[in-house]
Coordinates of C-alpha atoms in Angstrom, one line a residue:
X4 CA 83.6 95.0 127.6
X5 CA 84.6 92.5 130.1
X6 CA 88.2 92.6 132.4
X7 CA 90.3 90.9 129.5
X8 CA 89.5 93.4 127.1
X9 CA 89.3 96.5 129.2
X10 CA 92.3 96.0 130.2
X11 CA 94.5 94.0 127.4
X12 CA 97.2 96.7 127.0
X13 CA 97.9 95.6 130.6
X14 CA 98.0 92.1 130.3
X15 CA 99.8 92.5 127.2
X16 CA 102.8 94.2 128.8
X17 CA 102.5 91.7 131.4
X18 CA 102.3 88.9 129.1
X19 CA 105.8 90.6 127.7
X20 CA 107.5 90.7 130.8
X21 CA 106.8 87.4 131.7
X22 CA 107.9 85.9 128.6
X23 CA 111.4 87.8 128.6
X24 CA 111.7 86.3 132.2
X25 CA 110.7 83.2 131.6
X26 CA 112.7 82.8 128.6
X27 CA 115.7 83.6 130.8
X28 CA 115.2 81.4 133.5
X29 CA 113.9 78.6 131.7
X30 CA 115.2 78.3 128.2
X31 CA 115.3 74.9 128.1
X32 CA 111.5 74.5 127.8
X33 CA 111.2 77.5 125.5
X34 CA 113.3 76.0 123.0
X35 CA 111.9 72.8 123.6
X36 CA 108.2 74.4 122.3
X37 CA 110.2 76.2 119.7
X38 CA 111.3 72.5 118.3
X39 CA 107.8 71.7 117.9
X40 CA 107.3 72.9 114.5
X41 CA 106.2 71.5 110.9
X42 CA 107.0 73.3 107.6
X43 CA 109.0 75.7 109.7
X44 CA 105.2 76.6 111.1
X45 CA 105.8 76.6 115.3
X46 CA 102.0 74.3 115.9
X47 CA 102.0 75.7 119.5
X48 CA 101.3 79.3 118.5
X49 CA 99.7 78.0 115.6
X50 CA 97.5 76.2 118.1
X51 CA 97.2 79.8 119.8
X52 CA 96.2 81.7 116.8
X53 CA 94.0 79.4 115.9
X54 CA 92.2 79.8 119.2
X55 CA 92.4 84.0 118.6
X56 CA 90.7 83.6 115.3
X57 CA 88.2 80.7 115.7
X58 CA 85.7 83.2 117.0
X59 CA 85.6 85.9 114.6
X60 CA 85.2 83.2 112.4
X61 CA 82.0 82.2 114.1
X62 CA 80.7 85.7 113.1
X63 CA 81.2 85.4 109.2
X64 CA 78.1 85.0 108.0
X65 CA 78.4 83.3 104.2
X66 CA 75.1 84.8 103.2
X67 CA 76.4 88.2 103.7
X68 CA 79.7 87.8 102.0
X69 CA 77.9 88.3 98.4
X70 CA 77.0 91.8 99.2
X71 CA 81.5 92.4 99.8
X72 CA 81.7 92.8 96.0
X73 CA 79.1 96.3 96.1
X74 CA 82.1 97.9 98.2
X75 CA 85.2 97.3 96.9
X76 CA 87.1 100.7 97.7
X77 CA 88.6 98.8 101.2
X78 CA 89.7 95.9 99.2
X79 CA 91.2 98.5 96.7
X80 CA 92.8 100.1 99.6
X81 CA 94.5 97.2 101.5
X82 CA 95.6 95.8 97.9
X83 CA 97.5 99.1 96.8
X84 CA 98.8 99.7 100.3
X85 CA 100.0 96.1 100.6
X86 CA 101.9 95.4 97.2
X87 CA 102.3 99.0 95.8
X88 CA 103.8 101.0 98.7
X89 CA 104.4 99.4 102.0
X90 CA 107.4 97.1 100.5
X91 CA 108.7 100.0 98.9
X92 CA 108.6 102.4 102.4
X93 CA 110.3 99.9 104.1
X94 CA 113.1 99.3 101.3
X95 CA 113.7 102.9 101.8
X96 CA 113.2 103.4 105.7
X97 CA 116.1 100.3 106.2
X98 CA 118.3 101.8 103.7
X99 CA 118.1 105.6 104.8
X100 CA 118.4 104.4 109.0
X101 CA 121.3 101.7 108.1
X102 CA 123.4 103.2 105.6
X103 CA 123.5 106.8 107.0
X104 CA 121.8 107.8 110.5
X105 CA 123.2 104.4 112.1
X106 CA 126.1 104.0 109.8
X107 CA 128.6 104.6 112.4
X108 CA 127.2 101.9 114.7
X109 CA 127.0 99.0 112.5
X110 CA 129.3 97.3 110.0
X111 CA 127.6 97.1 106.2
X112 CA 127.7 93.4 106.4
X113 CA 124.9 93.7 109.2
X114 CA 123.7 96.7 107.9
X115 CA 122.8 95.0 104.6
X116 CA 121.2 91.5 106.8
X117 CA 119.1 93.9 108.6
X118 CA 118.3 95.9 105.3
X119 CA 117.1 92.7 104.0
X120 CA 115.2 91.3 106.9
X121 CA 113.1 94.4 107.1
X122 CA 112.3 94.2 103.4
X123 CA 111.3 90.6 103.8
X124 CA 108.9 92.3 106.3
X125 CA 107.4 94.6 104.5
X126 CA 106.6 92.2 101.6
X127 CA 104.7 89.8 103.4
X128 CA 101.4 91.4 104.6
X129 CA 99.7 90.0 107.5
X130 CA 97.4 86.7 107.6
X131 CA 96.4 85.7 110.9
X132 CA 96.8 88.1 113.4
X133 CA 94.9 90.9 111.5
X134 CA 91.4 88.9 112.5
X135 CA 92.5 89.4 115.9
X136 CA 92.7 93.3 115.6
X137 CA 89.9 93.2 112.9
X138 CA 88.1 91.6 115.9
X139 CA 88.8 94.3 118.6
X140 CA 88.1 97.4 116.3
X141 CA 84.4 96.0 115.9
X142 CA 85.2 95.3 112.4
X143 CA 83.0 93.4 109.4
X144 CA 84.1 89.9 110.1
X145 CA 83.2 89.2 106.5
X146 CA 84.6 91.9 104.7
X147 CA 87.8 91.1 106.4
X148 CA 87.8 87.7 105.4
X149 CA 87.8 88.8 102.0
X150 CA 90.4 91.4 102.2
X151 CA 92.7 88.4 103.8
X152 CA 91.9 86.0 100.9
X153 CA 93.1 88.6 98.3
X154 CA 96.1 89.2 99.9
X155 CA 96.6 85.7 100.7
X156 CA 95.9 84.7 96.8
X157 CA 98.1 88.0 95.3
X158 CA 100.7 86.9 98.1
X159 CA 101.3 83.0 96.1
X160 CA 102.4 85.0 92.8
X161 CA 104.0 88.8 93.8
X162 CA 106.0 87.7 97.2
X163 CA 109.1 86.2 95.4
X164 CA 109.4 88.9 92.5
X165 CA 109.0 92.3 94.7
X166 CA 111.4 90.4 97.3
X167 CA 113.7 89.7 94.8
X168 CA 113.6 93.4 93.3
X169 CA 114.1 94.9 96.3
X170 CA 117.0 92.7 97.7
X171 CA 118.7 92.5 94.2
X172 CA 119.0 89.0 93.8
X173 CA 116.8 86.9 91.5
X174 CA 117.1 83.0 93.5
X175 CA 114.8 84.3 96.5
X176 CA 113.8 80.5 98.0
X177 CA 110.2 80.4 99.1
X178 CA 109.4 77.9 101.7
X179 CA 106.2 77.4 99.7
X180 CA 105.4 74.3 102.1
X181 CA 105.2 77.4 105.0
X182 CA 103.3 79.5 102.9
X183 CA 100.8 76.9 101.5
X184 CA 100.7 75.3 105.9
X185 CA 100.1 79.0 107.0
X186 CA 97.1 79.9 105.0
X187 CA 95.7 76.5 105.5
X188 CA 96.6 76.5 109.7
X189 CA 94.9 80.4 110.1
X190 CA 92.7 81.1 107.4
X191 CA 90.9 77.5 105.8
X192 CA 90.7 75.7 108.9
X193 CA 89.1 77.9 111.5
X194 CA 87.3 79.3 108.8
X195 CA 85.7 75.7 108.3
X196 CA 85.1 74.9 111.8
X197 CA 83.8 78.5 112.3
X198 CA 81.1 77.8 109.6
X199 CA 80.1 74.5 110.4
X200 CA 79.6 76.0 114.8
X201 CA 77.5 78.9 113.1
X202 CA 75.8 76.4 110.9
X203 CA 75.1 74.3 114.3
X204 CA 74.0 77.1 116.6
X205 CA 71.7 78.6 113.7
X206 CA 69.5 75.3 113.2
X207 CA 67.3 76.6 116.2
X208 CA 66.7 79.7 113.4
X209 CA 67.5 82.5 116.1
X210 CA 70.6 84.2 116.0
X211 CA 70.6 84.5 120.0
X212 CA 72.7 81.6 120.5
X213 CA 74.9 82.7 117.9
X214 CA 75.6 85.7 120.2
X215 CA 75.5 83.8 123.4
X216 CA 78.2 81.2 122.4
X217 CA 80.8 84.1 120.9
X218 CA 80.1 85.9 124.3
X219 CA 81.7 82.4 126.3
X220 CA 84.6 82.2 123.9
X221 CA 85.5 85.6 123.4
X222 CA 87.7 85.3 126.7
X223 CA 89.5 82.3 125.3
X224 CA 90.5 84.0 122.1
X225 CA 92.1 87.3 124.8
X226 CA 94.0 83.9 126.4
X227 CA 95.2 82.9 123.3
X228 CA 96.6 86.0 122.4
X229 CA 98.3 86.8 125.5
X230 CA 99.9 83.0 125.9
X231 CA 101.2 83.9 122.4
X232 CA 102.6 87.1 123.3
X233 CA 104.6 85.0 126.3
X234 CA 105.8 82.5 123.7
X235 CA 107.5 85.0 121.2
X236 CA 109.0 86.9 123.6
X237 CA 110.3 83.9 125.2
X238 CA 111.5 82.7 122.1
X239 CA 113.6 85.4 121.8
X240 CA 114.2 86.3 125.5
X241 CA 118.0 85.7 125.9
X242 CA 118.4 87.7 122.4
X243 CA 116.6 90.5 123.7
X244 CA 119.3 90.7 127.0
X245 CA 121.8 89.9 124.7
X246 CA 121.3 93.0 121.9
X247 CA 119.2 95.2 123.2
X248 CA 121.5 97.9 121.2
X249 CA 120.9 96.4 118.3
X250 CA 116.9 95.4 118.7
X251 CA 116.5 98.7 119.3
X252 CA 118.3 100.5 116.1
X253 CA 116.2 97.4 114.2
X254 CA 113.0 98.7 115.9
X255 CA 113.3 102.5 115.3
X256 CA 112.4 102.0 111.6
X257 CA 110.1 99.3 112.2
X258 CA 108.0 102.0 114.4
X259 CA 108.2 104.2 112.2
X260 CA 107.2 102.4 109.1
X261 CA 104.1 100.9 111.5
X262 CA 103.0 104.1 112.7
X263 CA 103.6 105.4 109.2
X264 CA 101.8 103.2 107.0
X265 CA 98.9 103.4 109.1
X266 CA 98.6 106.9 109.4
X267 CA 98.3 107.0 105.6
X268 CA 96.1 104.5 105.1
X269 CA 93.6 106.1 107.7
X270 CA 94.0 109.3 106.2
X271 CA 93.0 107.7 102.9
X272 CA 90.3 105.2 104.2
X273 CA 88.7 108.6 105.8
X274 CA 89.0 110.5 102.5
X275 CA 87.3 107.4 100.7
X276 CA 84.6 107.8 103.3
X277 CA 84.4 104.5 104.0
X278 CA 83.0 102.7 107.2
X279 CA 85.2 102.4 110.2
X280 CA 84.0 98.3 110.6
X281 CA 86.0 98.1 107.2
X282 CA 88.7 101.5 107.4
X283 CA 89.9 100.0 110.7
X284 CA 90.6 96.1 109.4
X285 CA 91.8 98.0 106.0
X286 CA 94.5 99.7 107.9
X287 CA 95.1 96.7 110.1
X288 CA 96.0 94.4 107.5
X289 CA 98.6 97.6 105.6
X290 CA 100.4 98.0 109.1
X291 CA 100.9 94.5 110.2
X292 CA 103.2 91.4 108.8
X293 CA 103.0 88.0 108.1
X294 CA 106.1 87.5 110.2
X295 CA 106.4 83.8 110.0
X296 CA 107.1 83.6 106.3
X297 CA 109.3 86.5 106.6
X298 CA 111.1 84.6 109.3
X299 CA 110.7 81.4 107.2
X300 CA 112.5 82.9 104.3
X301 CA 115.0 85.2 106.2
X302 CA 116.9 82.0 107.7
X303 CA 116.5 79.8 104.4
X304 CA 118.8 82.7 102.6
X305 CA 120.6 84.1 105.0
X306 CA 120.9 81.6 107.9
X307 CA 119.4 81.1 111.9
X308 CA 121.7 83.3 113.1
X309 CA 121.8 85.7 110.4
X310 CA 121.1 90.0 110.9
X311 CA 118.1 89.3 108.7
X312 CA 116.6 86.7 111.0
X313 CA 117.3 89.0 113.7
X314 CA 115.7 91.8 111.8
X315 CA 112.3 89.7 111.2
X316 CA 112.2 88.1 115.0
X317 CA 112.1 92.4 115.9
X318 CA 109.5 92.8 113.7
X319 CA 107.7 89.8 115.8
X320 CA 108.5 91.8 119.1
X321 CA 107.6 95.5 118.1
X322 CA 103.9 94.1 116.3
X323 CA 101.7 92.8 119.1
X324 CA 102.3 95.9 121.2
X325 CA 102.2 98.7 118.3
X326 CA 99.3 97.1 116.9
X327 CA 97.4 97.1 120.2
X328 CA 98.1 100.6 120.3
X329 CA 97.1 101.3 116.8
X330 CA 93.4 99.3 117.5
X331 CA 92.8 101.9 121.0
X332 CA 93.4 104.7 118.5
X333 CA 91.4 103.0 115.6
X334 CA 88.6 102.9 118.6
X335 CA 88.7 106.2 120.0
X336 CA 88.2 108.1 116.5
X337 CA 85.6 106.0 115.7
X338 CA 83.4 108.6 115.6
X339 CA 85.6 110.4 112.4
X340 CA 84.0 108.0 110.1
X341 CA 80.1 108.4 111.1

């Protein structure tokens, strides 16, 4: 491992620091970047992600991805955590903190916006991000492909009806434009120009500079991350000094929902016996969220400045840390699943 990824957690709260700061002293140009968006899709940290996952998409190797249908139980796994419990547990995790442990600290109007945000959440399972962590667990770069395009393709035709169960309402408003933008901007794209680099580097019929030219990029995909950690949180740097009360009631749940859902789906991946380069990306893609749609949809029904859009820009705050934690825990019990 080389000094970026030895020592990411560090950078990372770095990376947060500096982008709370920055986003105080300079909000102009944070909002500026913030304006530069398309289907509600910010291109900047697009951009960025897109540098996170071009790698791993390097490493997929189409040959291989045949053999994904002779293991299905991870697949299984991520599908029934995903759609048949992790919406439900955070229904129930908003409603239990908001309407009675926290009930005395926020009015039911917010209550219910923050209710709502978090469900919004919890529908709308992770597409981009999880190839980063997928990436730093060691995981199969092709089995996680797969798992994403599932979710991706059950995402298109269960997102609206479980959101509008849960919330009660039946006119849920999907931005399909950002849904359709996001799958192509972090999942078709790099997965393209990953193929057709592999397909280049491969022509010499060695694998060697395969490995050689992932080794030179890997430190570009750590940069990418970290410049999109600074860009959240200076997004939302002048909220966070605003309401930290409030961020933090929104995170408590959010934690514990995270830590939650994960630990479960471990458990269960380890029960399966299945191998860790497919039980850790499994559990990646349960525990984390596809937070620009949820942010996408949270301001189209209940406004920009809505407790729902609040509630989603938290979830954008608590992941990058939690989920770093979750892969150094994913990494040290490796050796549970040999």
């Amino acid at each position: 491992m080389g000094i970026f990824e030895r020592y990411l957690s560090v950078w990372v709260a770095l990376s947060i620091a500096a982008g709370v700061v920055l986003g105080n002293l300079m909000p102009g140009l944070f909002h500026a970047i913030a304006a530069i968006e398309y289907g509600q899709i910010n291109l900047v940290v697009a951009l960025l992600i897109w540098l996170m996952i071009y790698p791993m998409m390097v490493q997929i190797d189409f040959g291989a991805i045949k053999d994904v249908g002779k293991k299905p139980k991870g697949i299984v796994l991520t599908l029934v955590m995903n759609w048949l419990v992790k919406p439900f547990t955070m229904a129930a995790l908003g409603w239990l903190f908001f309407k009675v442990f926290f009930a005395g600290w926020v009015d039911p109007q917010s209550a219910n916006e923050y209710i709502a945000g978090m469900i919004l959440l919890g529908v709308a399972p992770c597409t981009a991000m999880v190839f980063v962590w997928s990436q730093l667990t060691k995981g199969d770069a092709n089995y996680t492909l797969v798992q994403v395009s599932v979710n991706d393709i059950i995402m298109i035709f269960a997102f609206a009806p479980i959101a509008a169960l849960l919330l009660g309402v039946s006119d849920i408003v999907i931005p399909w434009q950002t849904l359709l933008l996001s799958v192509l901007l972090y999942v078709l794209l790099p997965l393209i120009a990953g193929v057709a680099t592999r397909k280049q580097l491969n022509k010499g019929g060695t694998e060697q500079r395969v490995t050689t030219f992932l080794v030179k990029v890997k430190p570009w995909s750590v940069i990418g991350l970290l410049a999109t950690v600074v860009l959240l949180f200076g997004f939302q740097a002048q909220t966070i000094v605003a309401k930290p009360l409030v961020i933090l009631l929104i995170a408590i749940p959010l934690l514990i929902q995270t830590y939650g859902i994960f630990a479960v789906t471990y458990a269960v991946a380890k029960k399966m016996r299945l191998p860790h380069n497919v039980a850790a990306p499994a559990c990646m893609i349960s525990t984390s969220n596809f937070f620009e749609l949820a942010v996408a949809v949270a301001i189209a029904l209940f406004g920009l400045n809505s407790g729902a859009a609040l509630a989603t820009v938290v979830g954008v705050l608590v992941e990058v840390p939690v989920m770093l934690s979750l892969v150094w825990f994913a990494n040290r019990t490796r050796h549970w699943f040999n």
